[in-house]
Amino acid sequence: MEINVLEKTPLKLRLYIKDIPLHVLNSIRRVMIAEVPTMAIDSVVFTMNSSVFYDEYIAHRLGLVPLTSEKALEKYKLPEECREAADRGLFTEDCFVKLDLEGKGSEEGLVTLYSGDLKSSDPDVRPVYDKIPIVLLANNQEIRLEAYARLGRGKEHAKWSPVSVAAHKYVPLIHVREEICKGEECKKCIEVCPKDIFELKNGKLAIKQDKILDCSLCRICEEACPYNAIKINWKENEYVLTIESTGALPPKKILLEAIKILENKIDDFMESLKKEGVVK
Amino acid sequence: MMIPVRCFTCGAPIGHLWEEFKKRVEAGENPGKVLDDLGVKRYCCRRMFLSHVEISCEVLNFPKVS
């Protein structure tokens, strides 16, 4: 297996992976979306709300705010253990982080409360972005609430998913038969390509090598070519994996965590097979 | 209502970018250019900004009945 890093920023990771079966890559991708735990607000207790917004509306907005979760993964109990505690109203410290929000409207104009105004009981778990507006308050309006965050998984609610994008795509193989292609006389494929991949070089049709991965295999160029000179295909067992984080976890951590979870799942499966006597 | 915290389609957080977007567009900049600057790439996230009407600031000032 060969892996190249195409792009790496704090929120995005793009990998070119060779010699990996598609179903393995897809399993990892799906685990990243649905199984990697992150922190998010799950229960909100309102002690005062005289704003024009419903409690539910504010609670929903709070739930969607991404919280930093890298250290929380080791510190707090897993979602399966904490889920029932919240239903019974037990906000224990090994499961929940408390975040307080308080604010009052002023006479001078509208007051906006931001995610940065949330006061967390654990400095390792706080909003990733400080400028997300939560509520607007006019004069004589007041809000006081306690929000409780816990670990959860994307399969329970999308707010716990650490990724906004986790996708893989094929690597395109664009084949131009030069003996048929009319080059400068035609140019139909150049005009029609939505990703702007073709160009003319010395009167001949050429492919922009730095843009080849942008190709979405839409095959409009194939159809547009009056001489059938273009053939689009894809490489076997080569893929581009894109991960875009919501900020809760760094993309590298998401990938490693996903692989760990997938491994555990397979181990569990093997164990069950042994227990049932299917394998020895 | 208020600007959504996340994009409806892909789930990327966008709420924190709204105030800068609003300020710069009101100052006369091209909305598309501002979105490029803010790193909002996909069209699902871009329409969240372009189609948003901030109605809550106005509704807020009416007297509450209950």
Coordinates of C-alpha atoms in Angstrom, one line a residue:
Chain A
M1 CA 0.0 0.0 0.0
E2 CA 1.2 3.5 -0.8
I3 CA -0.2 6.7 0.6
N4 CA 0.5 10.2 -0.4
V5 CA -0.7 13.3 1.4
L6 CA -2.3 15.7 -1.2
E7 CA -3.5 18.3 1.2
K8 CA -3.2 18.9 4.9
T9 CA -4.7 21.8 6.8
P10 CA -6.0 22.0 10.4
L11 CA -9.5 21.1 9.1
K12 CA -8.9 19.1 6.0
L13 CA -6.9 16.0 4.9
R14 CA -6.7 14.6 1.4
L15 CA -4.9 11.3 0.9
Y16 CA -4.0 9.5 -2.3
I17 CA -4.2 5.8 -1.5
K18 CA -2.9 3.0 -3.7
D19 CA -3.6 -0.7 -3.4
I20 CA -6.4 -0.7 -0.9
P21 CA -9.7 -2.6 -1.6
L22 CA -12.6 -0.3 -1.9
H23 CA -14.7 -2.0 0.7
V24 CA -12.0 -1.5 3.3
L25 CA -11.7 2.2 2.5
N26 CA -15.5 2.5 2.6
S27 CA -15.7 0.9 6.0
I28 CA -13.2 3.3 7.4
R29 CA -15.1 6.2 5.8
R30 CA -18.4 5.1 7.3
V31 CA -16.9 4.6 10.7
M32 CA -15.5 8.1 10.6
I33 CA -19.0 9.5 9.9
A34 CA -21.0 7.4 12.3
E35 CA -18.8 5.9 15.0
V36 CA -16.0 8.2 16.1
P37 CA -17.2 9.9 19.3
T38 CA -17.1 13.6 19.9
M39 CA -18.5 16.0 22.5
A40 CA -21.7 17.9 21.9
I41 CA -24.4 19.4 24.1
D42 CA -27.2 16.9 24.7
S43 CA -29.3 18.3 27.6
V44 CA -30.2 21.9 28.4
V45 CA -31.8 23.1 31.6
F46 CA -33.5 26.5 31.3
T47 CA -33.8 28.4 34.6
M48 CA -34.9 31.6 32.8
N49 CA -35.9 32.4 29.2
S50 CA -37.8 35.5 28.5
S51 CA -36.4 35.9 25.0
V52 CA -38.6 35.5 21.9
F53 CA -37.0 32.2 21.0
Y54 CA -38.4 28.8 22.2
D55 CA -36.4 26.8 24.6
E56 CA -36.2 24.0 22.0
Y57 CA -34.8 26.3 19.3
I58 CA -32.0 27.5 21.6
A59 CA -31.3 24.0 22.8
H60 CA -31.0 22.8 19.2
R61 CA -28.6 25.6 18.3
L62 CA -26.5 24.8 21.3
G63 CA -26.4 21.1 20.3
L64 CA -25.0 21.9 16.9
V65 CA -22.0 24.0 18.3
P66 CA -18.9 21.9 17.8
L67 CA -16.9 21.4 21.0
T68 CA -13.2 20.5 21.3
S69 CA -13.1 16.8 22.1
E70 CA -9.5 15.6 21.6
K71 CA -8.8 15.2 25.3
A72 CA -12.3 14.4 26.2
L73 CA -12.1 11.1 24.4
E74 CA -9.9 9.7 27.2
K75 CA -11.4 11.7 30.1
Y76 CA -15.1 10.8 29.8
K77 CA -17.1 7.6 29.6
L78 CA -18.2 6.3 26.3
P79 CA -21.6 7.2 24.8
E80 CA -23.2 3.8 25.6
E81 CA -22.7 4.3 29.3
C82 CA -23.8 7.9 29.5
R83 CA -26.9 7.8 27.4
E84 CA -29.1 6.5 30.1
A85 CA -27.8 8.8 32.8
A86 CA -29.2 11.8 30.9
D87 CA -32.6 10.2 30.6
R88 CA -32.7 9.8 34.4
G89 CA -31.5 13.3 34.9
L90 CA -28.1 12.3 36.5
F91 CA -25.5 14.6 35.2
T92 CA -22.4 12.9 36.6
E93 CA -19.0 14.3 36.3
D94 CA -17.4 11.3 34.5
C95 CA -19.9 11.7 31.7
F96 CA -21.0 15.3 31.4
V97 CA -19.4 18.7 31.0
K98 CA -21.5 21.6 32.2
L99 CA -21.6 24.8 30.1
D100 CA -23.4 27.9 31.5
L101 CA -24.9 30.7 29.5
E102 CA -26.3 33.9 30.9
G103 CA -27.3 37.2 29.4
K104 CA -29.5 40.1 29.6
G105 CA -30.8 42.5 27.0
S106 CA -29.8 46.2 27.2
E107 CA -31.5 49.4 26.5
E108 CA -29.0 50.4 23.9
G109 CA -29.9 47.8 21.4
L110 CA -29.9 44.1 20.6
V111 CA -27.5 41.9 22.6
T112 CA -26.2 38.8 20.8
L113 CA -25.0 35.9 22.9
Y114 CA -22.2 33.9 21.2
S115 CA -20.9 30.4 21.7
G116 CA -17.8 32.1 23.2
D117 CA -20.0 33.2 26.1
L118 CA -20.6 29.6 27.2
K119 CA -18.7 29.0 30.4
S120 CA -17.4 25.5 30.5
S121 CA -16.6 23.5 33.6
D122 CA -13.7 21.8 31.8
P123 CA -11.2 23.9 29.9
D124 CA -10.5 21.0 27.5
V125 CA -14.1 21.0 26.3
R126 CA -15.1 24.4 24.9
P127 CA -16.7 25.7 21.7
V128 CA -14.4 25.4 18.7
Y129 CA -15.7 28.7 17.3
D130 CA -16.4 31.7 19.6
K131 CA -18.4 33.7 17.1
I132 CA -21.5 31.5 16.5
P133 CA -24.6 33.5 17.5
I134 CA -26.8 31.6 19.9
V135 CA -29.6 34.0 20.8
L136 CA -30.6 37.6 20.3
L137 CA -32.0 39.6 23.3
A138 CA -33.9 42.8 23.3
N139 CA -34.4 45.1 26.3
N140 CA -35.9 43.4 29.3
Q141 CA -35.2 40.0 28.0
E142 CA -33.1 37.6 30.0
I143 CA -31.7 34.1 29.6
R144 CA -30.1 31.7 32.0
L145 CA -29.4 28.1 31.2
E146 CA -27.2 25.1 32.0
A147 CA -26.2 22.9 29.1
Y148 CA -24.7 19.5 29.5
A149 CA -22.4 18.0 26.9
R150 CA -21.4 14.3 26.6
L151 CA -19.7 12.0 24.2
G152 CA -21.9 10.7 21.4
R153 CA -21.7 9.1 18.0
G154 CA -22.8 10.3 14.6
K155 CA -25.2 7.4 14.2
E156 CA -27.2 8.7 17.1
H157 CA -27.3 12.3 15.9
A158 CA -25.3 14.1 13.2
K159 CA -24.2 16.7 15.7
W160 CA -21.8 14.1 17.1
S161 CA -20.2 13.3 13.8
P162 CA -16.7 14.7 13.7
V163 CA -16.7 15.2 9.9
S164 CA -18.7 17.4 7.6
V165 CA -17.2 15.6 4.6
A166 CA -15.7 12.1 4.4
A167 CA -15.6 10.9 0.9
H168 CA -13.6 8.8 -1.5
K169 CA -13.4 9.0 -5.2
Y170 CA -11.8 7.1 -8.1
V171 CA -8.6 8.4 -9.8
P172 CA -9.6 9.3 -13.4
L173 CA -7.8 7.9 -16.4
I174 CA -8.3 10.1 -19.4
H175 CA -7.2 8.6 -22.7
V176 CA -7.0 10.8 -25.8
R177 CA -6.4 9.1 -29.1
E178 CA -4.2 11.6 -30.8
E179 CA -4.5 10.2 -34.3
I180 CA -8.2 10.9 -34.3
C181 CA -8.4 14.1 -32.3
K182 CA -8.5 17.2 -34.5
G183 CA -7.0 19.4 -31.8
E184 CA -7.3 23.1 -32.6
E185 CA -10.1 22.7 -35.2
C186 CA -12.5 21.1 -32.7
K187 CA -12.0 22.2 -29.1
K188 CA -15.4 20.9 -28.1
C189 CA -14.2 19.0 -25.1
I190 CA -12.3 22.1 -23.8
E191 CA -15.5 24.2 -23.9
V192 CA -17.7 21.5 -22.3
C193 CA -15.6 20.3 -19.4
P194 CA -17.1 21.6 -16.1
K195 CA -13.8 21.1 -14.3
D196 CA -11.6 22.8 -17.0
I197 CA -9.2 19.9 -17.3
F198 CA -8.3 20.1 -21.0
E199 CA -6.1 22.7 -22.7
L200 CA -4.3 23.2 -26.1
K201 CA -0.6 22.7 -26.2
N202 CA 1.2 23.4 -29.5
G203 CA -2.2 22.9 -31.3
K204 CA -2.7 19.5 -29.7
L205 CA -5.2 18.5 -27.0
A206 CA -3.5 18.1 -23.6
I207 CA -4.6 17.4 -20.1
K208 CA -3.7 19.7 -17.3
Q209 CA -1.7 17.4 -15.0
D210 CA -2.3 19.3 -11.8
K211 CA -6.0 19.3 -12.4
I212 CA -6.5 15.7 -13.3
L213 CA -7.8 14.8 -9.8
D214 CA -10.6 17.3 -10.1
C215 CA -12.2 15.2 -12.9
S216 CA -15.6 14.0 -11.7
L217 CA -15.8 11.3 -14.3
C218 CA -18.9 13.0 -15.7
R219 CA -18.0 11.9 -19.3
I220 CA -19.5 15.0 -20.9
C221 CA -16.2 15.3 -22.9
E222 CA -16.8 11.7 -24.2
E223 CA -20.2 12.7 -25.5
A224 CA -19.2 16.1 -26.8
C225 CA -16.3 14.7 -28.9
P226 CA -17.6 14.2 -32.5
Y227 CA -14.8 11.7 -33.3
N228 CA -14.9 9.5 -30.2
A229 CA -11.3 10.3 -29.5
I230 CA -11.7 10.6 -25.7
K231 CA -12.2 7.7 -23.3
I232 CA -12.7 8.2 -19.6
N233 CA -11.9 5.4 -17.2
W234 CA -10.6 5.0 -13.7
K235 CA -7.6 3.3 -12.1
E236 CA -8.2 0.0 -10.2
N237 CA -7.5 0.1 -6.5
E238 CA -6.5 3.8 -6.4
Y239 CA -8.6 6.3 -4.5
V240 CA -8.6 9.8 -3.1
L241 CA -9.9 10.0 0.4
T242 CA -11.1 13.4 1.6
I243 CA -11.8 14.2 5.3
E244 CA -13.1 17.5 6.4
S245 CA -13.4 18.0 10.1
T246 CA -16.0 20.1 11.9
G247 CA -13.2 21.2 14.3
A248 CA -14.1 18.9 17.1
L249 CA -11.2 16.6 16.3
P250 CA -8.2 17.1 14.0
P251 CA -8.6 15.0 10.8
K252 CA -5.6 12.8 11.5
K253 CA -7.1 11.9 14.9
I254 CA -10.5 11.1 13.2
L255 CA -8.8 8.7 10.8
L256 CA -6.7 6.9 13.5
E257 CA -9.7 6.7 15.9
A258 CA -11.9 5.3 13.1
I259 CA -9.3 2.6 12.3
K260 CA -9.1 1.7 16.0
I261 CA -12.9 1.4 16.3
L262 CA -13.1 -0.7 13.1
E263 CA -10.4 -3.1 14.4
N264 CA -12.3 -3.5 17.7
K265 CA -15.4 -4.3 15.8
I266 CA -13.7 -7.0 13.8
D267 CA -12.1 -8.4 16.9
D268 CA -15.5 -8.6 18.6
F269 CA -16.9 -10.4 15.6
M270 CA -14.0 -12.9 15.7
E271 CA -14.6 -13.5 19.4
S272 CA -18.3 -14.2 18.8
L273 CA -17.5 -16.7 16.1
K274 CA -15.1 -18.5 18.5
K275 CA -17.7 -18.5 21.3
E276 CA -20.3 -20.0 19.0
G277 CA -17.9 -22.6 17.8
V278 CA -18.0 -21.5 14.2
V279 CA -14.2 -21.2 14.2
K280 CA -11.7 -22.8 16.6
Chain B
M1 CA -34.7 33.4 12.1
M2 CA -31.1 33.5 13.0
I3 CA -28.3 32.2 10.8
P4 CA -28.1 28.4 11.1
V5 CA -25.2 27.1 13.1
R6 CA -24.4 24.5 10.4
C7 CA -25.0 24.0 6.7
F8 CA -28.2 22.0 6.3
T9 CA -26.7 19.7 3.7
C10 CA -23.2 18.9 4.7
G11 CA -23.1 19.9 8.3
A12 CA -20.0 22.1 8.2
P13 CA -20.2 24.9 10.8
I14 CA -20.9 28.2 9.2
G15 CA -22.6 30.3 11.9
H16 CA -19.3 31.9 13.1
L17 CA -18.7 33.4 9.6
W18 CA -22.0 35.2 9.3
E19 CA -21.2 38.5 11.0
E20 CA -18.0 39.1 9.0
F21 CA -19.9 38.2 5.8
K22 CA -22.7 40.6 6.7
K23 CA -20.3 43.4 7.6
R24 CA -18.3 43.1 4.4
V25 CA -21.3 42.7 2.1
E26 CA -22.9 45.8 3.6
A27 CA -19.7 47.6 3.0
G28 CA -20.2 46.9 -0.7
E29 CA -18.0 43.9 -1.4
N30 CA -19.1 41.1 -3.8
P31 CA -20.8 38.3 -1.8
G32 CA -19.2 35.6 -3.9
K33 CA -15.7 37.0 -3.3
V34 CA -16.3 37.3 0.4
L35 CA -17.4 33.7 0.6
D36 CA -14.2 32.6 -1.3
D37 CA -12.2 34.6 1.2
L38 CA -13.9 33.0 4.2
G39 CA -13.2 29.5 2.7
V40 CA -16.8 28.6 2.1
K41 CA -16.3 26.4 -1.0
R42 CA -19.3 24.1 -1.6
Y43 CA -22.5 25.5 -3.0
C44 CA -24.6 23.9 -0.3
C45 CA -22.8 26.1 2.3
R46 CA -22.7 29.2 0.1
R47 CA -26.5 29.2 -0.4
M48 CA -26.9 29.3 3.4
F49 CA -25.4 32.8 3.4
L50 CA -26.8 34.0 0.1
S51 CA -30.4 33.0 0.9
H52 CA -30.4 34.0 4.5
V53 CA -32.7 36.8 5.6
E54 CA -32.2 38.0 9.2
I55 CA -35.8 38.4 10.2
S56 CA -35.3 37.8 13.9
C57 CA -33.8 41.3 14.6
E58 CA -37.1 42.8 13.5
V59 CA -39.5 40.3 15.0
L60 CA -37.7 40.8 18.3
N61 CA -39.0 44.3 18.8
F62 CA -42.7 43.4 18.7
P63 CA -44.3 43.1 22.2
K64 CA -44.7 39.5 23.4
V65 CA -48.2 38.3 24.0
S66 CA -47.5 35.5 26.5

